[in-house]
GROMACS .gro file of C-alpha atoms in nm:
model
  364
    1UNK     CA    1  -0.470   1.724   1.402
    2UNK     CA    2  -0.675   1.920   1.151
    3UNK     CA    3  -0.380   2.157   1.106
    4UNK     CA    4  -0.136   1.868   1.063
    5UNK     CA    5  -0.364   1.688   0.818
    6UNK     CA    6  -0.418   2.005   0.615
    7UNK     CA    7  -0.043   2.060   0.582
    8UNK     CA    8   0.014   1.700   0.476
    9UNK     CA    9  -0.270   1.703   0.223
   10UNK     CA   10  -0.119   2.018   0.071
   11UNK     CA   11   0.224   1.853   0.037
   12UNK     CA   12   0.269   1.670  -0.295
   13UNK     CA   13   0.484   1.355  -0.284
   14UNK     CA   14   0.427   1.138  -0.593
   15UNK     CA   15   0.598   0.798  -0.582
   16UNK     CA   16   0.823   0.890  -0.876
   17UNK     CA   17   0.951   1.226  -0.743
   18UNK     CA   18   1.239   1.172  -0.503
   19UNK     CA   19   1.305   1.529  -0.387
   20UNK     CA   20   0.965   1.603  -0.231
   21UNK     CA   21   0.958   1.257  -0.073
   22UNK     CA   22   1.302   1.315   0.082
   23UNK     CA   23   1.192   1.655   0.208
   24UNK     CA   24   0.885   1.510   0.378
   25UNK     CA   25   1.091   1.230   0.536
   26UNK     CA   26   1.337   1.485   0.674
   27UNK     CA   27   1.062   1.713   0.806
   28UNK     CA   28   0.881   1.428   0.983
   29UNK     CA   29   1.212   1.306   1.126
   30UNK     CA   30   1.255   1.647   1.283
   31UNK     CA   31   0.902   1.636   1.426
   32UNK     CA   32   0.965   1.293   1.577
   33UNK     CA   33   1.298   1.398   1.727
   34UNK     CA   34   1.120   1.683   1.906
   35UNK     CA   35   0.902   1.412   2.061
   36UNK     CA   36   1.195   1.212   2.195
   37UNK     CA   37   1.249   0.962   1.912
   38UNK     CA   38   1.577   0.846   1.767
   39UNK     CA   39   1.543   0.879   1.391
   40UNK     CA   40   1.723   0.738   1.092
   41UNK     CA   41   1.687   0.835   0.726
   42UNK     CA   42   1.741   0.528   0.507
   43UNK     CA   43   1.905   0.662   0.192
   44UNK     CA   44   1.760   0.527  -0.129
   45UNK     CA   45   1.889   0.592  -0.481
   46UNK     CA   46   1.605   0.420  -0.664
   47UNK     CA   47   1.318   0.604  -0.495
   48UNK     CA   48   1.253   0.839  -0.206
   49UNK     CA   49   1.430   0.789   0.125
   50UNK     CA   50   1.263   0.588   0.401
   51UNK     CA   51   1.224   0.699   0.763
   52UNK     CA   52   1.270   0.505   1.086
   53UNK     CA   53   1.179   0.652   1.426
   54UNK     CA   54   1.227   0.465   1.754
   55UNK     CA   55   1.106   0.529   2.107
   56UNK     CA   56   1.309   0.325   2.355
   57UNK     CA   57   1.178   0.158   2.667
   58UNK     CA   58   1.471   0.143   2.913
   59UNK     CA   59   1.481  -0.173   3.119
   60UNK     CA   60   1.234  -0.361   2.900
   61UNK     CA   61   1.335  -0.676   2.714
   62UNK     CA   62   1.007  -0.682   2.523
   63UNK     CA   63   1.002  -0.669   2.145
   64UNK     CA   64   0.881  -0.341   1.994
   65UNK     CA   65   0.549  -0.264   1.835
   66UNK     CA   66   0.610  -0.175   1.469
   67UNK     CA   67   0.392   0.093   1.306
   68UNK     CA   68   0.390   0.102   0.925
   69UNK     CA   69   0.295   0.392   0.699
   70UNK     CA   70   0.399   0.541   0.367
   71UNK     CA   71   0.500   0.884   0.243
   72UNK     CA   72   0.425   0.845  -0.128
   73UNK     CA   73   0.094   0.910  -0.303
   74UNK     CA   74  -0.069   0.838  -0.638
   75UNK     CA   75  -0.129   1.207  -0.711
   76UNK     CA   76   0.113   1.413  -0.919
   77UNK     CA   77   0.298   1.733  -0.842
   78UNK     CA   78   0.080   2.045  -0.808
   79UNK     CA   79  -0.235   1.838  -0.745
   80UNK     CA   80  -0.277   2.012  -0.410
   81UNK     CA   81  -0.266   2.350  -0.587
   82UNK     CA   82  -0.561   2.240  -0.801
   83UNK     CA   83  -0.745   2.082  -0.508
   84UNK     CA   84  -0.612   2.217  -0.177
   85UNK     CA   85  -0.742   2.081   0.151
   86UNK     CA   86  -1.089   2.209   0.239
   87UNK     CA   87  -1.344   2.131   0.507
   88UNK     CA   88  -1.710   2.078   0.422
   89UNK     CA   89  -1.980   1.925   0.642
   90UNK     CA   90  -1.739   1.761   0.882
   91UNK     CA   91  -1.514   1.618   0.611
   92UNK     CA   92  -1.161   1.723   0.518
   93UNK     CA   93  -1.127   1.683   0.141
   94UNK     CA   94  -0.812   1.678  -0.067
   95UNK     CA   95  -0.572   1.453  -0.256
   96UNK     CA   96  -0.426   1.178  -0.038
   97UNK     CA   97  -0.641   1.284   0.263
   98UNK     CA   98  -0.738   0.932   0.367
   99UNK     CA   99  -0.458   0.741   0.190
  100UNK     CA  100  -0.265   0.803   0.390
  101UNK     CA  101  -0.217   1.154   0.522
  102UNK     CA  102  -0.481   1.070   0.779
  103UNK     CA  103  -0.272   0.779   0.903
  104UNK     CA  104   0.040   0.997   0.922
  105UNK     CA  105  -0.159   1.251   1.123
  106UNK     CA  106  -0.245   0.983   1.379
  107UNK     CA  107   0.122   0.884   1.400
  108UNK     CA  108   0.210   1.247   1.472
  109UNK     CA  109  -0.052   1.252   1.746
  110UNK     CA  110   0.100   0.936   1.895
  111UNK     CA  111   0.447   1.093   1.876
  112UNK     CA  112   0.321   1.403   2.056
  113UNK     CA  113   0.180   1.180   2.332
  114UNK     CA  114   0.502   0.978   2.363
  115UNK     CA  115   0.702   1.298   2.383
  116UNK     CA  116   0.532   1.366   2.717
  117UNK     CA  117   0.440   1.019   2.843
  118UNK     CA  118   0.712   0.784   2.714
  119UNK     CA  119   0.762   0.660   3.070
  120UNK     CA  120   0.430   0.478   3.041
  121UNK     CA  121   0.562   0.251   2.763
  122UNK     CA  122   0.596  -0.118   2.844
  123UNK     CA  123   0.773  -0.201   2.519
  124UNK     CA  124   0.966  -0.001   2.257
  125UNK     CA  125   0.791   0.157   1.959
  126UNK     CA  126   0.923   0.167   1.602
  127UNK     CA  127   0.768   0.374   1.324
  128UNK     CA  128   0.866   0.292   0.964
  129UNK     CA  129   0.746   0.523   0.687
  130UNK     CA  130   0.846   0.410   0.339
  131UNK     CA  131   0.841   0.603   0.013
  132UNK     CA  132   0.719   0.351  -0.245
  133UNK     CA  133   0.416   0.164  -0.109
  134UNK     CA  134   0.189   0.287  -0.387
  135UNK     CA  135   0.416   0.131  -0.651
  136UNK     CA  136   0.477  -0.204  -0.483
  137UNK     CA  137   0.732  -0.128  -0.207
  138UNK     CA  138   1.011  -0.259  -0.428
  139UNK     CA  139   1.288  -0.075  -0.242
  140UNK     CA  140   1.136  -0.093   0.106
  141UNK     CA  141   1.017  -0.453   0.133
  142UNK     CA  142   1.344  -0.584   0.276
  143UNK     CA  143   1.348  -0.305   0.535
  144UNK     CA  144   0.985  -0.373   0.630
  145UNK     CA  145   1.048  -0.745   0.672
  146UNK     CA  146   1.369  -0.689   0.870
  147UNK     CA  147   1.194  -0.462   1.120
  148UNK     CA  148   0.891  -0.691   1.140
  149UNK     CA  149   1.103  -0.992   1.236
  150UNK     CA  150   1.225  -0.798   1.540
  151UNK     CA  151   0.874  -0.695   1.645
  152UNK     CA  152   0.598  -0.834   1.866
  153UNK     CA  153   0.317  -0.701   1.645
  154UNK     CA  154   0.263  -0.473   1.346
  155UNK     CA  155   0.009  -0.191   1.322
  156UNK     CA  156  -0.061  -0.058   0.971
  157UNK     CA  157  -0.188   0.297   0.925
  158UNK     CA  158  -0.387   0.241   0.607
  159UNK     CA  159  -0.744   0.380   0.625
  160UNK     CA  160  -1.002   0.172   0.806
  161UNK     CA  161  -1.303   0.018   0.638
  162UNK     CA  162  -1.615   0.239   0.634
  163UNK     CA  163  -1.740   0.270   0.989
  164UNK     CA  164  -1.404   0.201   1.149
  165UNK     CA  165  -1.348  -0.172   1.099
  166UNK     CA  166  -0.992  -0.302   1.096
  167UNK     CA  167  -0.866  -0.512   0.805
  168UNK     CA  168  -0.781  -0.866   0.909
  169UNK     CA  169  -0.773  -1.001   0.554
  170UNK     CA  170  -0.634  -0.863   0.231
  171UNK     CA  171  -0.598  -1.025  -0.106
  172UNK     CA  172  -0.253  -1.078  -0.252
  173UNK     CA  173  -0.162  -0.872  -0.557
  174UNK     CA  174   0.017  -0.975  -0.875
  175UNK     CA  175   0.136  -0.757  -1.159
  176UNK     CA  176   0.240  -0.904  -1.492
  177UNK     CA  177   0.350  -0.759  -1.823
  178UNK     CA  178   0.278  -0.975  -2.128
  179UNK     CA  179   0.460  -0.869  -2.446
  180UNK     CA  180   0.385  -1.023  -2.785
  181UNK     CA  181   0.631  -1.005  -3.074
  182UNK     CA  182   0.530  -1.051  -3.436
  183UNK     CA  183   0.644  -0.943  -3.783
  184UNK     CA  184   0.575  -0.598  -3.924
  185UNK     CA  185   0.430  -0.565  -4.273
  186UNK     CA  186   0.225  -0.324  -4.484
  187UNK     CA  187  -0.139  -0.389  -4.396
  188UNK     CA  188  -0.250  -0.343  -4.760
  189UNK     CA  189   0.041  -0.462  -4.974
  190UNK     CA  190   0.202  -0.743  -4.770
  191UNK     CA  191  -0.066  -0.834  -4.517
  192UNK     CA  192  -0.003  -1.210  -4.548
  193UNK     CA  193   0.367  -1.162  -4.467
  194UNK     CA  194   0.293  -0.996  -4.136
  195UNK     CA  195   0.239  -1.153  -3.795
  196UNK     CA  196   0.023  -0.933  -3.577
  197UNK     CA  197   0.140  -0.897  -3.217
  198UNK     CA  198  -0.196  -0.739  -3.138
  199UNK     CA  199  -0.381  -1.044  -3.267
  200UNK     CA  200  -0.160  -1.265  -3.052
  201UNK     CA  201  -0.228  -1.045  -2.753
  202UNK     CA  202  -0.603  -1.082  -2.814
  203UNK     CA  203  -0.567  -1.459  -2.771
  204UNK     CA  204  -0.379  -1.405  -2.446
  205UNK     CA  205  -0.642  -1.161  -2.314
  206UNK     CA  206  -0.907  -1.430  -2.357
  207UNK     CA  207  -0.684  -1.687  -2.187
  208UNK     CA  208  -0.619  -1.454  -1.894
  209UNK     CA  209  -0.985  -1.384  -1.826
  210UNK     CA  210  -1.050  -1.759  -1.816
  211UNK     CA  211  -0.835  -1.763  -1.501
  212UNK     CA  212  -1.104  -1.565  -1.316
  213UNK     CA  213  -1.234  -1.799  -1.045
  214UNK     CA  214  -1.509  -1.666  -0.814
  215UNK     CA  215  -1.501  -1.986  -0.608
  216UNK     CA  216  -1.134  -1.924  -0.523
  217UNK     CA  217  -1.195  -1.546  -0.504
  218UNK     CA  218  -0.939  -1.497  -0.780
  219UNK     CA  219  -0.973  -1.198  -1.014
  220UNK     CA  220  -0.777  -1.112  -1.327
  221UNK     CA  221  -0.789  -0.768  -1.485
  222UNK     CA  222  -0.613  -0.658  -1.804
  223UNK     CA  223  -0.564  -0.291  -1.726
  224UNK     CA  224  -0.348  -0.134  -2.001
  225UNK     CA  225  -0.285  -0.244  -2.362
  226UNK     CA  226  -0.037  -0.083  -2.600
  227UNK     CA  227   0.073  -0.182  -2.950
  228UNK     CA  228   0.123  -0.096  -3.312
  229UNK     CA  229   0.302   0.202  -3.474
  230UNK     CA  230   0.021   0.319  -3.712
  231UNK     CA  231  -0.302   0.200  -3.871
  232UNK     CA  232  -0.155   0.071  -4.200
  233UNK     CA  233   0.112  -0.150  -4.041
  234UNK     CA  234   0.072  -0.501  -3.904
  235UNK     CA  235   0.195  -0.455  -3.547
  236UNK     CA  236   0.519  -0.634  -3.466
  237UNK     CA  237   0.494  -0.563  -3.092
  238UNK     CA  238   0.219  -0.518  -2.835
  239UNK     CA  239   0.205  -0.543  -2.460
  240UNK     CA  240  -0.046  -0.545  -2.178
  241UNK     CA  241  -0.034  -0.498  -1.803
  242UNK     CA  242  -0.228  -0.747  -1.594
  243UNK     CA  243  -0.355  -0.719  -1.236
  244UNK     CA  244  -0.419  -1.040  -1.042
  245UNK     CA  245  -0.577  -1.067  -0.694
  246UNK     CA  246  -0.565  -1.390  -0.493
  247UNK     CA  247  -0.695  -1.498  -0.152
  248UNK     CA  248  -0.418  -1.741  -0.054
  249UNK     CA  249  -0.047  -1.796  -0.099
  250UNK     CA  250  -0.114  -2.129  -0.272
  251UNK     CA  251  -0.349  -1.965  -0.524
  252UNK     CA  252  -0.088  -1.699  -0.594
  253UNK     CA  253   0.173  -1.963  -0.668
  254UNK     CA  254  -0.073  -2.144  -0.897
  255UNK     CA  255  -0.161  -1.828  -1.091
  256UNK     CA  256   0.203  -1.725  -1.120
  257UNK     CA  257   0.295  -2.058  -1.275
  258UNK     CA  258  -0.002  -2.053  -1.513
  259UNK     CA  259   0.065  -1.702  -1.645
  260UNK     CA  260   0.435  -1.763  -1.693
  261UNK     CA  261   0.346  -2.084  -1.876
  262UNK     CA  262   0.140  -1.913  -2.147
  263UNK     CA  263   0.243  -2.007  -2.503
  264UNK     CA  264   0.181  -1.811  -2.826
  265UNK     CA  265  -0.130  -1.904  -3.027
  266UNK     CA  266  -0.033  -1.733  -3.353
  267UNK     CA  267   0.217  -1.893  -3.589
  268UNK     CA  268   0.533  -1.682  -3.604
  269UNK     CA  269   0.458  -1.490  -3.283
  270UNK     CA  270   0.646  -1.509  -2.955
  271UNK     CA  271   0.573  -1.405  -2.597
  272UNK     CA  272   0.772  -1.244  -2.319
  273UNK     CA  273   0.615  -1.252  -1.971
  274UNK     CA  274   0.754  -1.066  -1.671
  275UNK     CA  275   0.632  -0.987  -1.321
  276UNK     CA  276   0.453  -1.199  -1.066
  277UNK     CA  277   0.282  -1.191  -0.728
  278UNK     CA  278   0.444  -0.890  -0.562
  279UNK     CA  279   0.232  -0.879  -0.245
  280UNK     CA  280   0.124  -1.195  -0.065
  281UNK     CA  281  -0.226  -1.204   0.082
  282UNK     CA  282  -0.278  -1.094   0.441
  283UNK     CA  283  -0.449  -1.413   0.552
  284UNK     CA  284  -0.674  -1.417   0.858
  285UNK     CA  285  -0.462  -1.652   1.068
  286UNK     CA  286  -0.514  -1.758   1.429
  287UNK     CA  287  -0.241  -1.511   1.536
  288UNK     CA  288  -0.416  -1.222   1.362
  289UNK     CA  289  -0.753  -1.319   1.510
  290UNK     CA  290  -0.599  -1.333   1.857
  291UNK     CA  291  -0.439  -0.990   1.810
  292UNK     CA  292  -0.767  -0.845   1.688
  293UNK     CA  293  -0.953  -0.983   1.991
  294UNK     CA  294  -0.698  -0.815   2.220
  295UNK     CA  295  -0.739  -0.491   2.028
  296UNK     CA  296  -1.117  -0.520   2.050
  297UNK     CA  297  -1.101  -0.544   2.430
  298UNK     CA  298  -0.864  -0.247   2.453
  299UNK     CA  299  -1.089  -0.044   2.223
  300UNK     CA  300  -1.386  -0.122   2.447
  301UNK     CA  301  -1.201   0.049   2.734
  302UNK     CA  302  -1.224   0.367   2.526
  303UNK     CA  303  -1.590   0.317   2.445
  304UNK     CA  304  -1.507   0.208   2.089
  305UNK     CA  305  -1.685  -0.094   1.942
  306UNK     CA  306  -1.419  -0.237   1.712
  307UNK     CA  307  -1.507  -0.469   1.423
  308UNK     CA  308  -1.311  -0.639   1.146
  309UNK     CA  309  -1.345  -0.690   0.773
  310UNK     CA  310  -1.157  -0.750   0.451
  311UNK     CA  311  -1.048  -0.576   0.133
  312UNK     CA  312  -0.914  -0.664  -0.210
  313UNK     CA  313  -0.634  -0.407  -0.198
  314UNK     CA  314  -0.279  -0.480  -0.088
  315UNK     CA  315  -0.061  -0.304   0.171
  316UNK     CA  316   0.275  -0.335   0.343
  317UNK     CA  317   0.098  -0.534   0.613
  318UNK     CA  318   0.078  -0.821   0.365
  319UNK     CA  319   0.455  -0.863   0.387
  320UNK     CA  320   0.461  -0.875   0.767
  321UNK     CA  321   0.164  -1.109   0.798
  322UNK     CA  322   0.324  -1.350   0.551
  323UNK     CA  323   0.620  -1.375   0.791
  324UNK     CA  324   0.385  -1.491   1.067
  325UNK     CA  325   0.405  -1.162   1.259
  326UNK     CA  326   0.065  -1.068   1.409
  327UNK     CA  327  -0.056  -0.774   1.199
  328UNK     CA  328  -0.351  -0.537   1.230
  329UNK     CA  329  -0.429  -0.324   0.925
  330UNK     CA  330  -0.666  -0.033   0.872
  331UNK     CA  331  -0.579   0.170   1.182
  332UNK     CA  332  -0.606   0.499   0.995
  333UNK     CA  333  -0.905   0.734   1.022
  334UNK     CA  334  -1.244   0.683   0.866
  335UNK     CA  335  -1.325   0.838   0.530
  336UNK     CA  336  -1.377   0.748   0.166
  337UNK     CA  337  -1.257   0.802  -0.189
  338UNK     CA  338  -0.907   0.657  -0.189
  339UNK     CA  339  -0.733   0.768  -0.511
  340UNK     CA  340  -1.051   0.950  -0.619
  341UNK     CA  341  -1.152   1.316  -0.655
  342UNK     CA  342  -1.390   1.297  -0.358
  343UNK     CA  343  -1.122   1.158  -0.123
  344UNK     CA  344  -1.181   1.276   0.233
  345UNK     CA  345  -1.136   1.208   0.604
  346UNK     CA  346  -1.423   1.223   0.853
  347UNK     CA  347  -1.294   1.477   1.102
  348UNK     CA  348  -1.491   1.325   1.388
  349UNK     CA  349  -1.290   1.003   1.349
  350UNK     CA  350  -0.949   1.163   1.414
  351UNK     CA  351  -0.960   1.176   1.794
  352UNK     CA  352  -1.104   0.825   1.851
  353UNK     CA  353  -0.858   0.671   1.604
  354UNK     CA  354  -0.564   0.853   1.765
  355UNK     CA  355  -0.679   0.730   2.105
  356UNK     CA  356  -0.713   0.376   1.973
  357UNK     CA  357  -0.362   0.378   1.824
  358UNK     CA  358  -0.218   0.510   2.149
  359UNK     CA  359  -0.407   0.252   2.355
  360UNK     CA  360  -0.274  -0.032   2.137
  361UNK     CA  361   0.085   0.094   2.158
  362UNK     CA  362   0.068   0.129   2.536
  363UNK     CA  363  -0.112  -0.193   2.623
  364UNK     CA  364  -0.073  -0.461   2.356
   0.00000   0.00000   0.00000
């Protein structure tokens, strides 16, 4: 697994570079076929291709277990040349190590096991690896939901919480773009004739932050602002990107309506608002609690004390949970530093997490 993880860490697949994503999908398809899987490359013009791998269970009428992972990463091309995989003090460092090359490594370990012991399966297994999770799963969401509806349960290979806890709750994620339009004018000669889009945007920034609601666990973050051609011109256009996190579907619908209902505050200005809640929350439902309790008992058979927790980040598991399909997230290895320069996997977590994944697939 260390060898597999090292190779994956040293393979660059940014979300916006189709060729390396397609190459990784094809290579993994070949690896899965060697382990007895039927594979399908889902062609995709708008982003990288997606990969489906299926292990059949002859004679079984049970629904499959669906395993979700993603091929794309936030790091650019050549990042692994600047920071190749390295091992220090029991940690494997490198870009994308824990998010989610570690999860893909566990899936490869499961595939290797099934290649020898597929006769022990009591239900089919489906693995879906998409190519655009890091940018919202815009081209893969329909595929994810289609496969989930045919499945008994969903296991998501995102990294676990520190210490190994699974994720039984995730906040929903919204992304909005707010664009203000004004009237350009010379800042010194015709200042009064101008309508500043930046000034209008400032009003909207204040209004957005008023939507923060700790009691509802709602957060609003203005993350990028752009506007104005040069310092001596009243800006006629400015825009900002807004990140919203919500704890319930109802709160997401409320925030979506509020943001899209914003009106301009500056005379002569106008607003254009796009986007919305693109990932529902993974709510801790009775079905998810029941699935976690089953997983906890199975983990105990391996000597693993399994716990649960929550996170503010979104994942593809949010889509499947919103459909009412029992979903367990955070089945990847332990580590830290997602999307950061100190990103790493704890090597000692690889074997227990691979065993846990295999146990869940065989006995859920």
